[in-house]
């Protein structure tokens, strides 16, 4: 009586042939085909996984303005950059000063590049009079570099980019980020497009209705009524 042979899964064939000592799998066309098929399958899975990663939907032109104003920043002060090896730290995005903008990019090893944008101006005459970072009493050096200023002070260094009515500063700890990387980040500074704005600016928090409390009296200072009856 003939027994129907079982067909082993194709991907196991190279492993069994190697274990049984039937020859060099690289020289066996069947084994080579199976190995290539396995590699193609792994590539297809990786490509499908990458394509499935969610991406922020582009914002409508007025949505950037709405999101910026919702967090208290002027829309025209929102800037982003691209730094190889660094990614935006989403929790760092916020308001700087009254209506400026700030964000940080990190490489995962502790190095951080900050973008800070505020209204104002900077010239070669006023450059040294403005501190680098938040450390008072530190002297500031200022070196013109193309249309920017390279500044150092207090263990930090930065590139300042004067714009029309505001200044963009790209800074980092001098020991953590090289001048070359910092300059590349400054050169890449730009206003975000719709997709970049969606990935950078947080969505406005939904408006919630205050919960009415039943223990607040309609007179006096509005403190809760915690009185007890006679006998405590």
PDB file of C-alpha atoms in Angstrom:
ATOM      1  CA  UNK A   1       0.000   0.000   0.000  1.00  0.00           C
ATOM      2  CA  UNK A   2       1.389   3.381  -1.028  1.00  0.00           C
ATOM      3  CA  UNK A   3       1.523   6.001   1.635  1.00  0.00           C
ATOM      4  CA  UNK A   4       1.115   9.622   0.702  1.00  0.00           C
ATOM      5  CA  UNK A   5       4.331  11.480   1.524  1.00  0.00           C
ATOM      6  CA  UNK A   6       4.073  14.505   3.733  1.00  0.00           C
ATOM      7  CA  UNK A   7       5.530  17.708   2.284  1.00  0.00           C
ATOM      8  CA  UNK A   8       7.623  19.617   4.760  1.00  0.00           C
ATOM      9  CA  UNK A   9       7.142  23.387   4.992  1.00  0.00           C
ATOM     10  CA  UNK A  10       9.414  25.078   2.496  1.00  0.00           C
ATOM     11  CA  UNK A  11      11.081  27.305   5.053  1.00  0.00           C
ATOM     12  CA  UNK A  12      12.201  24.294   7.172  1.00  0.00           C
ATOM     13  CA  UNK A  13      13.923  22.533   4.271  1.00  0.00           C
ATOM     14  CA  UNK A  14      17.259  24.436   4.468  1.00  0.00           C
ATOM     15  CA  UNK A  15      17.539  23.777   8.213  1.00  0.00           C
ATOM     16  CA  UNK A  16      16.907  20.019   7.896  1.00  0.00           C
ATOM     17  CA  UNK A  17      19.269  19.602   4.951  1.00  0.00           C
ATOM     18  CA  UNK A  18      22.013  21.346   6.878  1.00  0.00           C
ATOM     19  CA  UNK A  19      21.404  19.311  10.047  1.00  0.00           C
ATOM     20  CA  UNK A  20      21.460  16.024   8.154  1.00  0.00           C
ATOM     21  CA  UNK A  21      24.755  16.826   6.452  1.00  0.00           C
ATOM     22  CA  UNK A  22      23.407  16.436   2.922  1.00  0.00           C
ATOM     23  CA  UNK A  23      25.747  19.057   1.521  1.00  0.00           C
ATOM     24  CA  UNK A  24      26.301  22.773   1.387  1.00  0.00           C
ATOM     25  CA  UNK A  25      22.872  24.468   1.296  1.00  0.00           C
ATOM     26  CA  UNK A  26      24.330  27.354  -0.671  1.00  0.00           C
ATOM     27  CA  UNK A  27      25.120  24.936  -3.536  1.00  0.00           C
ATOM     28  CA  UNK A  28      21.693  23.292  -3.526  1.00  0.00           C
ATOM     29  CA  UNK A  29      19.284  25.178  -5.831  1.00  0.00           C
ATOM     30  CA  UNK A  30      16.253  24.043  -3.818  1.00  0.00           C
ATOM     31  CA  UNK A  31      17.780  25.304  -0.584  1.00  0.00           C
ATOM     32  CA  UNK A  32      18.866  28.537  -2.238  1.00  0.00           C
ATOM     33  CA  UNK A  33      15.366  29.144  -3.576  1.00  0.00           C
ATOM     34  CA  UNK A  34      13.857  28.485  -0.157  1.00  0.00           C
ATOM     35  CA  UNK A  35      16.292  30.866   1.520  1.00  0.00           C
ATOM     36  CA  UNK A  36      15.547  33.575  -1.024  1.00  0.00           C
ATOM     37  CA  UNK A  37      11.808  33.056  -0.535  1.00  0.00           C
ATOM     38  CA  UNK A  38      12.214  33.428   3.224  1.00  0.00           C
ATOM     39  CA  UNK A  39      14.194  36.645   2.780  1.00  0.00           C
ATOM     40  CA  UNK A  40      11.563  38.038   0.419  1.00  0.00           C
ATOM     41  CA  UNK A  41       8.829  37.182   2.902  1.00  0.00           C
ATOM     42  CA  UNK A  42      10.684  38.933   5.735  1.00  0.00           C
ATOM     43  CA  UNK A  43      11.176  42.017   3.557  1.00  0.00           C
ATOM     44  CA  UNK A  44       7.494  42.078   2.666  1.00  0.00           C
ATOM     45  CA  UNK A  45       6.518  41.907   6.355  1.00  0.00           C
ATOM     46  CA  UNK A  46       8.914  44.753   7.210  1.00  0.00           C
ATOM     47  CA  UNK A  47       7.591  46.895   4.366  1.00  0.00           C
ATOM     48  CA  UNK A  48       3.991  46.257   5.427  1.00  0.00           C
ATOM     49  CA  UNK A  49       4.830  47.152   9.025  1.00  0.00           C
ATOM     50  CA  UNK A  50       6.501  50.405   7.956  1.00  0.00           C
ATOM     51  CA  UNK A  51       3.602  51.397   5.739  1.00  0.00           C
ATOM     52  CA  UNK A  52       1.168  50.705   8.577  1.00  0.00           C
ATOM     53  CA  UNK A  53       2.790  53.235  10.915  1.00  0.00           C
ATOM     54  CA  UNK A  54       0.375  56.085  11.584  1.00  0.00           C
ATOM     55  CA  UNK A  55       1.330  59.503  10.266  1.00  0.00           C
ATOM     56  CA  UNK A  56      -0.167  62.824  11.220  1.00  0.00           C
ATOM     57  CA  UNK A  57      -2.700  64.041   8.693  1.00  0.00           C
ATOM     58  CA  UNK A  58      -1.793  67.412   7.117  1.00  0.00           C
ATOM     59  CA  UNK A  59      -3.457  70.437   8.672  1.00  0.00           C
ATOM     60  CA  UNK A  60      -5.719  72.829   6.849  1.00  0.00           C
ATOM     61  CA  UNK A  61      -4.111  76.282   6.397  1.00  0.00           C
ATOM     62  CA  UNK A  62      -6.067  77.802   9.263  1.00  0.00           C
ATOM     63  CA  UNK A  63      -5.520  74.820  11.600  1.00  0.00           C
ATOM     64  CA  UNK A  64      -1.878  75.735  12.290  1.00  0.00           C
ATOM     65  CA  UNK A  65      -3.009  79.181  13.396  1.00  0.00           C
ATOM     66  CA  UNK A  66      -5.754  77.669  15.549  1.00  0.00           C
ATOM     67  CA  UNK A  67      -3.406  75.212  17.283  1.00  0.00           C
ATOM     68  CA  UNK A  68      -0.677  77.792  17.857  1.00  0.00           C
ATOM     69  CA  UNK A  69      -3.081  80.286  19.368  1.00  0.00           C
ATOM     70  CA  UNK A  70      -4.689  77.581  21.517  1.00  0.00           C
ATOM     71  CA  UNK A  71      -1.379  77.024  23.305  1.00  0.00           C
ATOM     72  CA  UNK A  72      -0.602  80.764  23.470  1.00  0.00           C
ATOM     73  CA  UNK A  73       2.031  81.140  20.738  1.00  0.00           C
ATOM     74  CA  UNK A  74       1.958  83.440  17.739  1.00  0.00           C
ATOM     75  CA  UNK A  75       1.548  81.311  14.581  1.00  0.00           C
ATOM     76  CA  UNK A  76       4.331  83.187  12.782  1.00  0.00           C
ATOM     77  CA  UNK A  77       6.786  82.206  15.523  1.00  0.00           C
ATOM     78  CA  UNK A  78       6.381  78.458  14.989  1.00  0.00           C
ATOM     79  CA  UNK A  79       9.477  76.902  13.396  1.00  0.00           C
ATOM     80  CA  UNK A  80      10.773  73.354  12.969  1.00  0.00           C
ATOM     81  CA  UNK A  81      14.039  71.802  11.810  1.00  0.00           C
ATOM     82  CA  UNK A  82      15.514  68.512  10.611  1.00  0.00           C
ATOM     83  CA  UNK A  83      18.518  67.003  12.401  1.00  0.00           C
ATOM     84  CA  UNK A  84      19.832  63.576  11.333  1.00  0.00           C
ATOM     85  CA  UNK A  85      19.600  61.188  14.278  1.00  0.00           C
ATOM     86  CA  UNK A  86      17.357  63.508  16.329  1.00  0.00           C
ATOM     87  CA  UNK A  87      13.593  63.397  16.781  1.00  0.00           C
ATOM     88  CA  UNK A  88      11.148  65.916  18.180  1.00  0.00           C
ATOM     89  CA  UNK A  89      10.344  65.502  21.864  1.00  0.00           C
ATOM     90  CA  UNK A  90       6.610  66.096  21.644  1.00  0.00           C
ATOM     91  CA  UNK A  91       6.236  66.974  25.321  1.00  0.00           C
ATOM     92  CA  UNK A  92       8.746  69.819  24.895  1.00  0.00           C
ATOM     93  CA  UNK A  93       6.577  71.820  22.490  1.00  0.00           C
ATOM     94  CA  UNK A  94       5.239  74.910  24.199  1.00  0.00           C
ATOM     95  CA  UNK A  95       5.145  78.649  24.676  1.00  0.00           C
ATOM     96  CA  UNK A  96       8.281  80.695  25.308  1.00  0.00           C
ATOM     97  CA  UNK A  97       7.802  83.927  27.212  1.00  0.00           C
ATOM     98  CA  UNK A  98       4.594  85.775  26.375  1.00  0.00           C
ATOM     99  CA  UNK A  99       3.845  84.373  22.937  1.00  0.00           C
ATOM    100  CA  UNK A 100       7.026  82.754  21.625  1.00  0.00           C
ATOM    101  CA  UNK A 101       7.608  79.135  20.658  1.00  0.00           C
ATOM    102  CA  UNK A 102       9.995  76.458  21.883  1.00  0.00           C
ATOM    103  CA  UNK A 103      10.678  72.804  21.118  1.00  0.00           C
ATOM    104  CA  UNK A 104      13.445  70.280  21.690  1.00  0.00           C
ATOM    105  CA  UNK A 105      14.943  67.500  19.597  1.00  0.00           C
ATOM    106  CA  UNK A 106      16.782  64.562  21.190  1.00  0.00           C
ATOM    107  CA  UNK A 107      18.942  61.729  19.909  1.00  0.00           C
ATOM    108  CA  UNK A 108      18.054  59.340  22.730  1.00  0.00           C
ATOM    109  CA  UNK A 109      21.505  59.482  24.362  1.00  0.00           C
ATOM    110  CA  UNK A 110      20.971  62.696  26.321  1.00  0.00           C
ATOM    111  CA  UNK A 111      21.962  65.209  23.650  1.00  0.00           C
ATOM    112  CA  UNK A 112      19.254  67.835  23.140  1.00  0.00           C
ATOM    113  CA  UNK A 113      18.919  70.610  20.563  1.00  0.00           C
ATOM    114  CA  UNK A 114      16.507  73.417  21.454  1.00  0.00           C
ATOM    115  CA  UNK A 115      14.627  75.760  19.135  1.00  0.00           C
ATOM    116  CA  UNK A 116      13.531  79.013  20.744  1.00  0.00           C
ATOM    117  CA  UNK A 117      11.684  81.776  18.904  1.00  0.00           C
ATOM    118  CA  UNK A 118      10.796  85.142  20.391  1.00  0.00           C
ATOM    119  CA  UNK A 119       9.877  88.572  19.145  1.00  0.00           C
ATOM    120  CA  UNK A 120      12.780  90.986  19.000  1.00  0.00           C
ATOM    121  CA  UNK A 121      15.931  91.657  17.010  1.00  0.00           C
ATOM    122  CA  UNK A 122      19.656  90.950  17.059  1.00  0.00           C
ATOM    123  CA  UNK A 123      22.493  92.770  15.347  1.00  0.00           C
ATOM    124  CA  UNK A 124      26.258  92.517  15.539  1.00  0.00           C
ATOM    125  CA  UNK A 125      26.195  95.440  17.968  1.00  0.00           C
ATOM    126  CA  UNK A 126      23.610  93.882  20.318  1.00  0.00           C
ATOM    127  CA  UNK A 127      24.631  90.237  19.956  1.00  0.00           C
ATOM    128  CA  UNK A 128      27.067  90.154  22.880  1.00  0.00           C
ATOM    129  CA  UNK A 129      24.618  91.888  25.173  1.00  0.00           C
ATOM    130  CA  UNK A 130      22.130  89.012  25.027  1.00  0.00           C
ATOM    131  CA  UNK A 131      22.835  85.967  27.186  1.00  0.00           C
ATOM    132  CA  UNK A 132      23.153  82.439  25.883  1.00  0.00           C
ATOM    133  CA  UNK A 133      20.945  80.242  28.049  1.00  0.00           C
ATOM    134  CA  UNK A 134      19.675  81.184  31.480  1.00  0.00           C
ATOM    135  CA  UNK A 135      22.942  81.580  33.393  1.00  0.00           C
ATOM    136  CA  UNK A 136      23.550  85.147  34.499  1.00  0.00           C
ATOM    137  CA  UNK A 137      27.022  86.617  34.853  1.00  0.00           C
ATOM    138  CA  UNK A 138      28.482  84.600  31.983  1.00  0.00           C
ATOM    139  CA  UNK A 139      30.206  86.430  29.140  1.00  0.00           C
ATOM    140  CA  UNK A 140      28.880  85.914  25.615  1.00  0.00           C
ATOM    141  CA  UNK A 141      30.929  85.564  22.464  1.00  0.00           C
ATOM    142  CA  UNK A 142      29.392  86.437  19.123  1.00  0.00           C
ATOM    143  CA  UNK A 143      30.712  85.449  15.720  1.00  0.00           C
ATOM    144  CA  UNK A 144      28.899  86.370  12.484  1.00  0.00           C
ATOM    145  CA  UNK A 145      28.382  83.290  10.312  1.00  0.00           C
ATOM    146  CA  UNK A 146      26.692  83.985   6.977  1.00  0.00           C
ATOM    147  CA  UNK A 147      23.268  85.399   7.894  1.00  0.00           C
ATOM    148  CA  UNK A 148      23.428  84.022  11.443  1.00  0.00           C
ATOM    149  CA  UNK A 149      25.378  84.621  14.646  1.00  0.00           C
ATOM    150  CA  UNK A 150      27.296  81.826  16.372  1.00  0.00           C
ATOM    151  CA  UNK A 151      27.219  82.521  20.092  1.00  0.00           C
ATOM    152  CA  UNK A 152      28.722  80.825  23.160  1.00  0.00           C
ATOM    153  CA  UNK A 153      28.345  81.309  26.881  1.00  0.00           C
ATOM    154  CA  UNK A 154      27.598  79.450  30.094  1.00  0.00           C
ATOM    155  CA  UNK A 155      28.651  76.094  28.666  1.00  0.00           C
ATOM    156  CA  UNK A 156      26.176  76.386  25.814  1.00  0.00           C
ATOM    157  CA  UNK A 157      26.418  77.421  22.199  1.00  0.00           C
ATOM    158  CA  UNK A 158      23.798  78.510  19.732  1.00  0.00           C
ATOM    159  CA  UNK A 159      23.067  79.874  16.300  1.00  0.00           C
ATOM    160  CA  UNK A 160      20.825  82.943  16.273  1.00  0.00           C
ATOM    161  CA  UNK A 161      18.872  83.667  13.101  1.00  0.00           C
ATOM    162  CA  UNK A 162      17.427  87.216  12.998  1.00  0.00           C
ATOM    163  CA  UNK A 163      14.134  87.318  11.109  1.00  0.00           C
ATOM    164  CA  UNK A 164      11.610  90.038  10.397  1.00  0.00           C
ATOM    165  CA  UNK A 165      10.577  91.099  13.898  1.00  0.00           C
ATOM    166  CA  UNK A 166      11.757  87.966  15.710  1.00  0.00           C
ATOM    167  CA  UNK A 167      14.837  85.815  16.351  1.00  0.00           C
ATOM    168  CA  UNK A 168      15.159  82.044  16.011  1.00  0.00           C
ATOM    169  CA  UNK A 169      17.772  80.463  18.292  1.00  0.00           C
ATOM    170  CA  UNK A 170      19.054  76.908  17.929  1.00  0.00           C
ATOM    171  CA  UNK A 171      21.090  75.912  20.979  1.00  0.00           C
ATOM    172  CA  UNK A 172      22.606  72.966  22.845  1.00  0.00           C
ATOM    173  CA  UNK A 173      25.132  72.066  25.502  1.00  0.00           C
ATOM    174  CA  UNK A 174      28.586  72.570  23.963  1.00  0.00           C
ATOM    175  CA  UNK A 175      29.823  69.215  25.312  1.00  0.00           C
ATOM    176  CA  UNK A 176      26.862  67.262  23.934  1.00  0.00           C
ATOM    177  CA  UNK A 177      26.345  68.618  20.420  1.00  0.00           C
ATOM    178  CA  UNK A 178      29.096  69.656  18.007  1.00  0.00           C
ATOM    179  CA  UNK A 179      29.106  72.999  16.247  1.00  0.00           C
ATOM    180  CA  UNK A 180      28.739  71.227  12.904  1.00  0.00           C
ATOM    181  CA  UNK A 181      25.547  69.466  13.984  1.00  0.00           C
ATOM    182  CA  UNK A 182      24.211  72.681  15.502  1.00  0.00           C
ATOM    183  CA  UNK A 183      24.915  74.615  12.320  1.00  0.00           C
ATOM    184  CA  UNK A 184      23.183  71.980  10.195  1.00  0.00           C
ATOM    185  CA  UNK A 185      20.160  72.257  12.481  1.00  0.00           C
ATOM    186  CA  UNK A 186      20.185  76.053  12.113  1.00  0.00           C
ATOM    187  CA  UNK A 187      20.456  75.848   8.318  1.00  0.00           C
ATOM    188  CA  UNK A 188      17.477  73.452   8.269  1.00  0.00           C
ATOM    189  CA  UNK A 189      15.221  75.737  10.335  1.00  0.00           C
ATOM    190  CA  UNK A 190      12.028  76.552   8.449  1.00  0.00           C
ATOM    191  CA  UNK A 191       8.349  77.266   8.833  1.00  0.00           C
ATOM    192  CA  UNK A 192       6.414  73.993   9.035  1.00  0.00           C
ATOM    193  CA  UNK A 193       4.303  72.727   6.186  1.00  0.00           C
ATOM    194  CA  UNK A 194       0.859  71.267   6.873  1.00  0.00           C
ATOM    195  CA  UNK A 195       2.143  67.778   7.713  1.00  0.00           C
ATOM    196  CA  UNK A 196       4.975  69.075   9.932  1.00  0.00           C
ATOM    197  CA  UNK A 197       2.609  71.379  11.787  1.00  0.00           C
ATOM    198  CA  UNK A 198       0.244  68.462  12.456  1.00  0.00           C
ATOM    199  CA  UNK A 199       3.134  66.387  13.824  1.00  0.00           C
ATOM    200  CA  UNK A 200       4.471  69.260  15.966  1.00  0.00           C
ATOM    201  CA  UNK A 201       1.596  71.264  17.407  1.00  0.00           C
ATOM    202  CA  UNK A 202      -0.716  69.538  19.906  1.00  0.00           C
ATOM    203  CA  UNK A 203      -4.448  69.438  19.259  1.00  0.00           C
ATOM    204  CA  UNK A 204      -6.407  72.023  21.248  1.00  0.00           C
ATOM    205  CA  UNK A 205      -7.930  70.642  24.427  1.00  0.00           C
ATOM    206  CA  UNK A 206     -11.695  70.192  24.137  1.00  0.00           C
ATOM    207  CA  UNK A 207     -13.841  72.725  25.932  1.00  0.00           C
ATOM    208  CA  UNK A 208     -15.500  71.135  28.942  1.00  0.00           C
ATOM    209  CA  UNK A 209     -18.544  72.324  30.867  1.00  0.00           C
ATOM    210  CA  UNK A 210     -17.852  73.040  34.573  1.00  0.00           C
ATOM    211  CA  UNK A 211     -19.512  70.623  36.964  1.00  0.00           C
ATOM    212  CA  UNK A 212     -22.091  72.317  39.176  1.00  0.00           C
ATOM    213  CA  UNK A 213     -21.584  71.623  42.886  1.00  0.00           C
ATOM    214  CA  UNK A 214     -24.644  71.330  45.063  1.00  0.00           C
ATOM    215  CA  UNK A 215     -22.867  72.228  48.316  1.00  0.00           C
ATOM    216  CA  UNK A 216     -21.888  75.788  47.326  1.00  0.00           C
ATOM    217  CA  UNK A 217     -24.127  78.464  48.885  1.00  0.00           C
ATOM    218  CA  UNK A 218     -25.410  81.273  46.633  1.00  0.00           C
ATOM    219  CA  UNK A 219     -24.003  83.940  49.005  1.00  0.00           C
ATOM    220  CA  UNK A 220     -20.802  84.792  50.867  1.00  0.00           C
ATOM    221  CA  UNK A 221     -17.391  83.722  49.576  1.00  0.00           C
ATOM    222  CA  UNK A 222     -18.733  80.553  48.013  1.00  0.00           C
ATOM    223  CA  UNK A 223     -17.067  78.180  50.471  1.00  0.00           C
ATOM    224  CA  UNK A 224     -18.681  74.723  50.835  1.00  0.00           C
ATOM    225  CA  UNK A 225     -21.254  74.393  53.601  1.00  0.00           C
ATOM    226  CA  UNK A 226     -19.720  71.884  56.015  1.00  0.00           C
ATOM    227  CA  UNK A 227     -21.879  72.763  59.011  1.00  0.00           C
ATOM    228  CA  UNK A 228     -23.455  70.007  61.133  1.00  0.00           C
ATOM    229  CA  UNK A 229     -26.639  69.894  63.066  1.00  0.00           C
ATOM    230  CA  UNK A 230     -27.123  70.212  66.814  1.00  0.00           C
ATOM    231  CA  UNK A 231     -25.244  67.522  68.703  1.00  0.00           C
ATOM    232  CA  UNK A 232     -22.486  67.310  66.064  1.00  0.00           C
TER     233      UNK A 232
END
